[in-house]
Coordinates of C-alpha atoms and ligand atoms in Angstrom, one line a residue:
M1 CA -10.2 15.8 -6.2
I2 CA -8.8 13.4 -3.7
L3 CA -9.9 9.7 -3.7
V4 CA -10.0 8.3 -0.2
T5 CA -10.2 4.5 0.1
G6 CA -11.5 3.3 3.4
G7 CA -12.7 6.9 4.0
A8 CA -15.8 5.8 6.0
G9 CA -13.6 4.2 8.6
Y10 CA -12.2 5.6 11.8
I11 CA -9.1 7.4 10.6
G12 CA -10.5 7.9 7.2
S13 CA -13.6 9.8 8.3
H14 CA -11.6 12.2 10.4
T15 CA -9.2 12.7 7.5
V16 CA -12.0 13.3 5.1
L17 CA -13.4 16.0 7.5
T18 CA -10.0 17.7 7.7
L19 CA -9.5 17.5 3.9
L20 CA -12.9 19.1 3.3
Q21 CA -12.1 21.9 5.9
H22 CA -8.9 22.5 3.9
G23 CA -10.9 23.0 0.7
H24 CA -10.2 19.7 -1.0
D25 CA -12.9 17.9 -3.0
V26 CA -13.2 14.3 -1.7
L27 CA -14.5 11.1 -3.2
V28 CA -14.7 8.1 -0.8
L29 CA -14.5 4.5 -1.9
D30 CA -15.4 2.1 0.9
N31 CA -17.1 -1.4 1.0
L32 CA -18.4 -0.6 4.5
C33 CA -17.1 -4.0 5.8
N34 CA -16.0 -2.3 9.0
S35 CA -17.8 1.1 8.9
S36 CA -21.0 2.9 8.3
A37 CA -22.2 5.3 5.7
E38 CA -23.5 7.4 8.6
A39 CA -19.9 8.5 9.3
I40 CA -19.7 10.3 6.0
H41 CA -23.2 11.8 6.4
R42 CA -22.0 13.2 9.7
V43 CA -18.8 14.5 8.2
N44 CA -20.8 16.3 5.6
R45 CA -23.1 17.8 8.2
L46 CA -20.2 18.9 10.4
T47 CA -18.4 20.6 7.5
G48 CA -21.3 21.8 5.4
K49 CA -19.5 20.2 2.4
N50 CA -20.3 17.1 0.4
A51 CA -17.9 14.2 0.2
R52 CA -19.4 11.6 -2.0
L53 CA -19.4 7.9 -0.9
I54 CA -19.1 5.1 -3.4
E55 CA -19.8 1.8 -1.8
G56 CA -17.4 -0.7 -3.4
D57 CA -14.3 -2.7 -3.1
I58 CA -10.7 -1.8 -3.9
R59 CA -10.3 -5.2 -5.3
N60 CA -12.8 -4.4 -8.0
R61 CA -10.6 -3.3 -10.9
A62 CA -13.4 -2.3 -13.2
L63 CA -14.9 0.0 -10.6
L64 CA -11.5 1.6 -9.9
D65 CA -11.1 2.2 -13.7
Q66 CA -14.5 3.8 -13.8
I67 CA -13.8 6.0 -10.8
L68 CA -10.4 7.1 -12.1
G69 CA -11.8 7.7 -15.6
E70 CA -14.8 9.7 -14.5
H71 CA -13.4 12.0 -11.8
P72 CA -10.4 14.4 -11.9
I73 CA -8.6 12.5 -9.2
R74 CA -5.1 13.9 -8.5
A75 CA -4.1 11.8 -5.5
V76 CA -5.3 8.9 -3.5
I77 CA -5.2 8.4 0.3
H78 CA -5.3 4.7 0.8
F79 CA -6.8 3.6 4.2
A80 CA -8.8 0.6 3.0
G81 CA -7.8 -2.6 4.7
L82 CA -8.4 -5.0 7.5
K83 CA -6.7 -4.2 10.7
A84 CA -7.4 -6.7 13.5
V85 CA -4.1 -8.1 14.6
G86 CA -5.5 -11.2 16.3
E87 CA -8.0 -12.0 13.5
S88 CA -5.1 -11.8 11.0
V89 CA -3.4 -14.7 12.8
Q90 CA -6.6 -16.8 12.4
K91 CA -7.4 -15.6 8.8
P92 CA -4.1 -14.8 7.1
L93 CA -5.3 -15.3 3.6
A94 CA -8.2 -12.8 4.1
Y95 CA -5.6 -10.3 5.2
Y96 CA -3.2 -10.9 2.3
D97 CA -6.0 -10.8 -0.2
N98 CA -7.7 -7.7 1.1
N99 CA -4.6 -5.6 2.1
V100 CA -1.9 -6.8 -0.3
G101 CA -4.1 -7.9 -3.2
G102 CA -6.4 -4.8 -2.8
S103 CA -3.4 -2.5 -2.8
I104 CA -1.9 -4.1 -5.9
T105 CA -5.2 -3.7 -7.7
L106 CA -5.4 -0.1 -6.7
I107 CA -1.8 0.6 -7.7
E108 CA -2.4 -1.0 -11.1
A109 CA -5.5 1.0 -11.7
M110 CA -3.7 4.2 -10.7
Q111 CA -0.8 3.4 -13.0
A112 CA -3.1 2.8 -15.9
A113 CA -5.0 6.0 -15.3
G114 CA -1.8 8.0 -14.8
V115 CA -2.6 9.0 -11.2
K116 CA 0.7 8.5 -9.5
N117 CA 0.3 10.3 -6.2
L118 CA -0.4 8.1 -3.2
V119 CA -0.5 8.4 0.6
F120 CA -0.5 5.1 2.4
S121 CA -1.6 4.1 5.9
S122 CA 1.3 2.2 7.3
S123 CA 2.0 1.4 10.9
A124 CA 4.7 1.4 13.6
T125 CA 4.3 -2.4 13.4
V126 CA 6.6 -2.4 10.4
Y127 CA 9.6 -1.7 12.8
G128 CA 9.2 -5.1 14.4
E129 CA 11.4 -5.6 17.4
Q130 CA 14.6 -3.6 16.5
G131 CA 16.8 -5.3 19.1
G132 CA 15.0 -3.8 22.0
A133 CA 15.2 -0.2 20.8
R134 CA 12.2 1.8 22.0
E135 CA 12.3 4.9 20.0
Y136 CA 11.6 4.3 16.3
T137 CA 13.3 6.4 13.6
E138 CA 12.5 6.2 9.9
T139 CA 16.1 5.2 9.1
M140 CA 15.7 1.9 10.9
P141 CA 15.4 -1.1 8.6
L142 CA 12.0 -2.7 8.2
G143 CA 11.6 -5.4 10.9
V144 CA 9.6 -8.6 11.0
P145 CA 6.1 -7.9 12.5
S146 CA 4.7 -10.8 14.6
S147 CA 1.3 -10.9 12.8
P148 CA 0.1 -11.3 9.3
Y149 CA -1.5 -7.9 9.6
G150 CA 1.8 -6.3 10.3
K151 CA 3.4 -8.3 7.5
T152 CA 0.9 -6.9 5.0
K153 CA 2.1 -3.4 5.9
V154 CA 5.8 -4.4 5.3
M155 CA 4.8 -6.0 2.0
I156 CA 2.7 -3.0 0.8
E157 CA 5.5 -0.6 1.7
T158 CA 7.9 -2.8 -0.3
I159 CA 5.6 -3.0 -3.3
L160 CA 5.1 0.7 -3.3
G161 CA 8.9 1.3 -3.1
D162 CA 9.5 -1.0 -6.0
T163 CA 6.7 0.6 -8.0
A164 CA 8.2 4.0 -7.6
H165 CA 11.7 2.7 -8.4
A166 CA 10.4 1.2 -11.7
D167 CA 8.4 4.4 -12.6
P168 CA 10.0 7.5 -11.2
A169 CA 6.8 9.5 -12.0
W170 CA 5.3 8.1 -8.8
T171 CA 5.1 10.0 -5.5
I172 CA 4.4 8.0 -2.4
A173 CA 4.1 8.9 1.2
L174 CA 4.3 6.1 3.7
L175 CA 2.8 7.3 7.0
R176 CA 3.7 5.1 9.9
Y177 CA 1.0 5.7 12.6
F178 CA 1.7 5.0 16.2
N179 CA -1.5 4.4 18.4
P180 CA -4.4 6.5 17.0
V181 CA -7.1 7.3 19.6
G182 CA -9.6 10.0 20.3
A183 CA -12.4 11.5 18.2
H184 CA -13.5 14.7 16.6
E185 CA -14.2 17.3 19.3
S186 CA -17.9 17.4 18.3
G187 CA -18.3 13.9 19.6
D188 CA -20.3 13.1 16.4
I189 CA -17.7 10.9 14.7
G190 CA -15.3 8.4 16.4
E191 CA -14.1 4.9 16.5
D192 CA -16.9 2.3 16.3
P193 CA -15.5 -1.2 16.5
Q194 CA -17.7 -4.2 15.7
G195 CA -17.9 -6.8 18.5
I196 CA -15.7 -6.8 21.5
P197 CA -12.8 -4.3 21.0
N198 CA -9.3 -5.6 20.9
N199 CA -7.7 -2.2 21.4
L200 CA -7.2 -0.5 24.7
V201 CA -9.1 2.8 24.4
P202 CA -12.2 1.4 22.7
Y203 CA -12.3 -1.3 25.4
I204 CA -12.0 1.2 28.2
S205 CA -14.8 3.3 26.6
Q206 CA -17.1 0.4 26.6
V207 CA -16.3 -0.3 30.3
A208 CA -17.1 3.4 31.0
V209 CA -20.6 3.2 29.4
G210 CA -21.3 -0.1 31.0
R211 CA -21.2 -2.3 27.9
L212 CA -18.3 -4.3 29.3
E213 CA -17.6 -5.1 32.9
R214 CA -13.9 -4.5 33.5
L215 CA -10.6 -4.0 31.7
A216 CA -7.9 -6.6 31.7
V217 CA -4.5 -4.9 31.8
Y218 CA -2.2 -7.2 29.9
G219 CA 0.9 -7.5 32.2
D220 CA 2.3 -5.3 35.0
D221 CA 5.7 -6.9 35.1
Y222 CA 7.4 -5.2 32.1
D223 CA 10.5 -3.2 32.4
T224 CA 8.7 0.1 32.4
P225 CA 8.1 2.7 35.1
D226 CA 4.8 1.2 36.3
G227 CA 5.3 -2.2 34.8
T228 CA 2.6 -1.8 32.1
C229 CA 3.4 -1.4 28.4
L230 CA 4.2 2.0 27.0
R231 CA 2.7 3.2 23.7
D232 CA 2.7 6.5 21.7
Y233 CA -0.9 7.5 21.6
I234 CA -1.8 10.1 19.0
H235 CA -5.1 12.0 18.7
V236 CA -6.9 11.1 15.5
M237 CA -7.4 14.8 14.6
D238 CA -3.6 15.3 14.8
L239 CA -3.2 12.2 12.6
A240 CA -5.7 13.6 10.1
A241 CA -3.8 16.9 10.0
G242 CA -0.6 14.9 9.3
H243 CA -2.3 13.4 6.2
V244 CA -3.2 16.8 4.8
K245 CA 0.4 18.1 5.4
A246 CA 1.9 15.0 3.7
L247 CA -0.5 15.3 0.7
E248 CA 0.3 18.9 0.2
H249 CA 4.1 18.3 0.7
I250 CA 4.3 15.6 -2.0
A251 CA 2.1 17.4 -4.5
D252 CA 5.0 18.8 -6.5
K253 CA 7.6 16.0 -5.8
T254 CA 8.4 12.5 -6.9
G255 CA 9.8 9.6 -5.0
V256 CA 9.1 7.8 -1.8
Y257 CA 8.8 9.6 1.6
T258 CA 8.4 7.9 5.0
W259 CA 7.2 9.7 8.0
N260 CA 6.4 8.6 11.6
L261 CA 3.2 10.1 12.8
G262 CA 3.4 10.0 16.6
S263 CA 3.9 12.3 19.6
G264 CA 7.3 11.2 20.7
T265 CA 6.2 10.1 24.2
G266 CA 5.2 6.8 25.6
S267 CA 2.2 6.5 28.0
S268 CA 1.5 3.4 30.1
V269 CA -1.7 1.4 30.1
L270 CA -2.4 2.8 33.6
D271 CA -1.7 6.4 32.4
V272 CA -4.4 5.9 29.9
V273 CA -6.8 4.4 32.5
R274 CA -6.2 7.4 34.8
A275 CA -6.7 10.0 32.0
Y276 CA -9.9 8.3 31.0
E277 CA -11.2 8.3 34.5
K278 CA -10.5 12.0 34.7
A279 CA -12.4 12.5 31.5
C280 CA -15.5 10.5 32.4
G281 CA -15.6 11.2 36.1
K282 CA -15.9 7.6 37.2
A283 CA -13.6 4.7 38.1
I284 CA -12.7 2.2 35.4
P285 CA -12.6 -1.2 37.0
Y286 CA -9.6 -3.3 35.9
T287 CA -7.7 -6.4 36.8
I288 CA -4.1 -7.3 36.1
A289 CA -4.0 -10.2 33.5
P290 CA -1.2 -12.1 32.0
R291 CA 0.9 -10.6 29.2
R292 CA -0.7 -10.7 25.7
A293 CA 1.3 -12.7 23.2
G294 CA 3.2 -10.5 20.7
D295 CA 3.1 -7.3 22.8
L296 CA 6.3 -5.3 22.9
P297 CA 7.1 -3.6 26.3
A298 CA 7.5 -0.1 25.0
F299 CA 7.9 1.9 21.8
W300 CA 7.3 5.4 20.6
A301 CA 8.0 7.6 17.6
N302 CA 10.9 9.8 16.9
P303 CA 8.7 12.5 15.3
E304 CA 11.4 14.9 14.2
K305 CA 11.4 14.0 10.5
A306 CA 7.7 14.9 10.1
A307 CA 8.4 18.1 12.2
R308 CA 11.3 19.1 10.0
E309 CA 9.9 18.2 6.6
L310 CA 6.2 18.7 7.0
G311 CA 6.1 21.3 9.8
W312 CA 3.8 18.9 11.6
R313 CA 3.7 18.0 15.3
T314 CA 1.0 16.6 17.6
E315 CA -0.9 19.3 19.4
R316 CA -3.3 17.4 21.6
S317 CA -2.5 15.8 25.0
L318 CA -3.5 12.4 26.4
D319 CA -6.1 14.2 28.4
D320 CA -7.5 15.7 25.2
M321 CA -7.6 12.3 23.6
M322 CA -9.5 10.8 26.5
A323 CA -11.9 13.7 26.8
D324 CA -12.8 13.6 23.1
T325 CA -13.1 9.8 23.2
W326 CA -15.5 10.0 26.1
R327 CA -17.6 12.7 24.4
W328 CA -18.0 10.5 21.4
Q329 CA -18.8 7.4 23.5
A330 CA -21.2 9.2 25.8
K331 CA -23.1 10.7 22.9
N332 CA -23.1 7.4 20.9
P333 CA -23.0 4.5 23.4
Q334 CA -23.8 2.1 20.6
G335 CA -21.6 3.8 18.0
Y336 CA -23.3 4.6 14.7
R337 CA -26.0 1.9 15.1
Ligands
LIG401 P1 -11.2 1.1 9.9 O1 -11.5 -0.4 9.8 O2 -12.0 1.9 10.7 O3 -11.1 1.7 8.4 C1 -10.8 0.9 7.3 C2 -11.9 1.1 6.2 O4 -11.5 0.4 5.0 C3 -13.2 0.6 6.7 O5 -14.2 1.7 6.5 C4 -13.5 -0.6 5.8 O6 -14.9 -0.7 5.6 C5 -12.7 -0.2 4.6 N1 -12.3 -1.4 3.8 C6 -11.7 -2.5 4.2 N2 -11.4 -3.3 3.2 C7 -11.9 -2.7 2.1 C8 -11.9 -3.0 0.7 N3 -11.4 -4.2 0.2 N4 -12.4 -2.2 -0.2 C9 -13.0 -1.0 0.2 N5 -13.0 -0.6 1.5 C10 -12.4 -1.5 2.4 O7 -9.7 1.2 10.3 P2 -8.8 2.5 10.7 O8 -8.4 2.4 12.1 O9 -9.5 3.7 10.2 O10 -7.5 2.2 9.8 C11 -7.3 2.8 8.6 C12 -6.0 2.3 8.0 O11 -4.9 2.7 8.9 C13 -5.9 0.8 7.8 O12 -5.1 0.6 6.7 C14 -5.1 0.4 9.1 O13 -4.4 -0.8 8.8 C15 -4.2 1.6 9.2 N6 -3.6 1.7 10.6 C16 -4.5 1.8 11.6 C17 -4.1 1.9 12.9 C18 -5.0 1.9 14.1 O14 -4.6 1.6 15.2 N7 -6.3 2.2 13.9 C19 -2.7 1.9 13.2 C20 -1.8 1.9 12.1 C21 -2.3 1.8 10.8
LIG402 N1 -4.0 -3.5 26.4 C1 -4.5 -4.0 27.6 N2 -5.8 -4.4 27.7 C2 -6.6 -4.5 26.6 C3 -6.1 -4.0 25.4 C4 -4.8 -3.5 25.3 O1 -3.8 -3.9 28.6 O2 -7.8 -4.9 26.7 C5 -2.7 -3.0 26.3 C6 -1.8 -3.7 25.4 O3 -1.1 -4.8 26.1 C7 -0.8 -2.7 24.9 C8 -1.6 -1.4 25.0 O4 -2.7 -1.7 25.8 O5 0.3 -2.5 25.8 C9 -2.2 -0.9 23.6 O6 -2.8 -2.0 23.0 P1 -3.6 -1.8 21.6 O7 -4.2 -3.2 21.3 O8 -4.6 -0.7 21.8 O9 -2.5 -1.3 20.6 P2 -1.2 -2.0 20.1 O10 -0.1 -1.2 20.5 O11 -1.1 -3.4 20.6 O12 -1.3 -1.9 18.6

């Protein structure tokens, strides 16, 4: 059985679905601070399987001890955490407590229970600036992210590395995601941000359904082909498949493994707008706004290590990502509510 922390969230719910389809038993622990139990109900309906959801917090050690004591957990996929970059600047302690503190409590409970197999949701943000390099490779040193959120990812990667160094029985996969977007092809599960979205694709989606008026494109004077920033967008179902590959790869190994999960190509903000317009069949109104503080002009994954070692590559195009996002948004204009 696989314990999935944060499994009711955006990436977690798609990964739970994929795990169930691959025959894994799944237990989800989520405090629902940024998600809805409905996501797991829908995953169960879509798969005809039964992932159980325990509503609780990863910082609750007694609860973790109970879960690890009562269920035959062989590995943990750890998604639980807060992820809003801007909010982390305003509320750094909440981010260090939830993300770093929560991860330490989880690692301690796993250590005590003898469950030493962990897949962790890291991020391309751990690369920081890298002296202007645009293609990120796992061999690059950890950088200095500009936000407390990003710093929690660097800290947790470091803590996990030190844990595995002290106890070689641990096996840890650090998965560095690039920009996850899209939704399951059914349109029944997807990303459901609370309040006004900070991220590009959820924002465009709400413009497309009329919840927001127009997109602000943050800067068109970068040193990129059309002047807008380039990012490596990855379909959430490709990302979910990467987790299953990583989990299966580390099952019979020990040590720490780091993999970029990205497509290897950068798309501009305007590329995304155009692909979304094609998917939804209407124009997305936008204005060019000033640059957003902290944004890097361009970066994308070098995805070769995951290809070589996991046999994993992205399979879905930017058009697929936008078509699936639109299907989810059109079927669920108010998300899960
Ligand atoms: P999400 O907010 O949809 O999912 C996170 C889940 O964790 C939510 O369901 C939330 O309720 C739960 N959670 C938060 N704190 C918890 C706690 N203390 N105890 C129990 N549950 C808790 O976010 P997501 O986009 O699915 O991201 C999942 C993970 O991937 C996060 O760790 C995030 O930092 C990381 N990540 C996300 C992105 C992205 O762009 N979405 C990129 C890189 C890395
Ligand atoms: N972006 C934008 N308008 C928005 C949100 C984002 O132009 O309302 C741009 C942002 O500058 C970046 C890209 O879209 O270049 C992706 O931003 P997002 O916040 O989704 O992800 P990030 O790469 O910052 O984690």
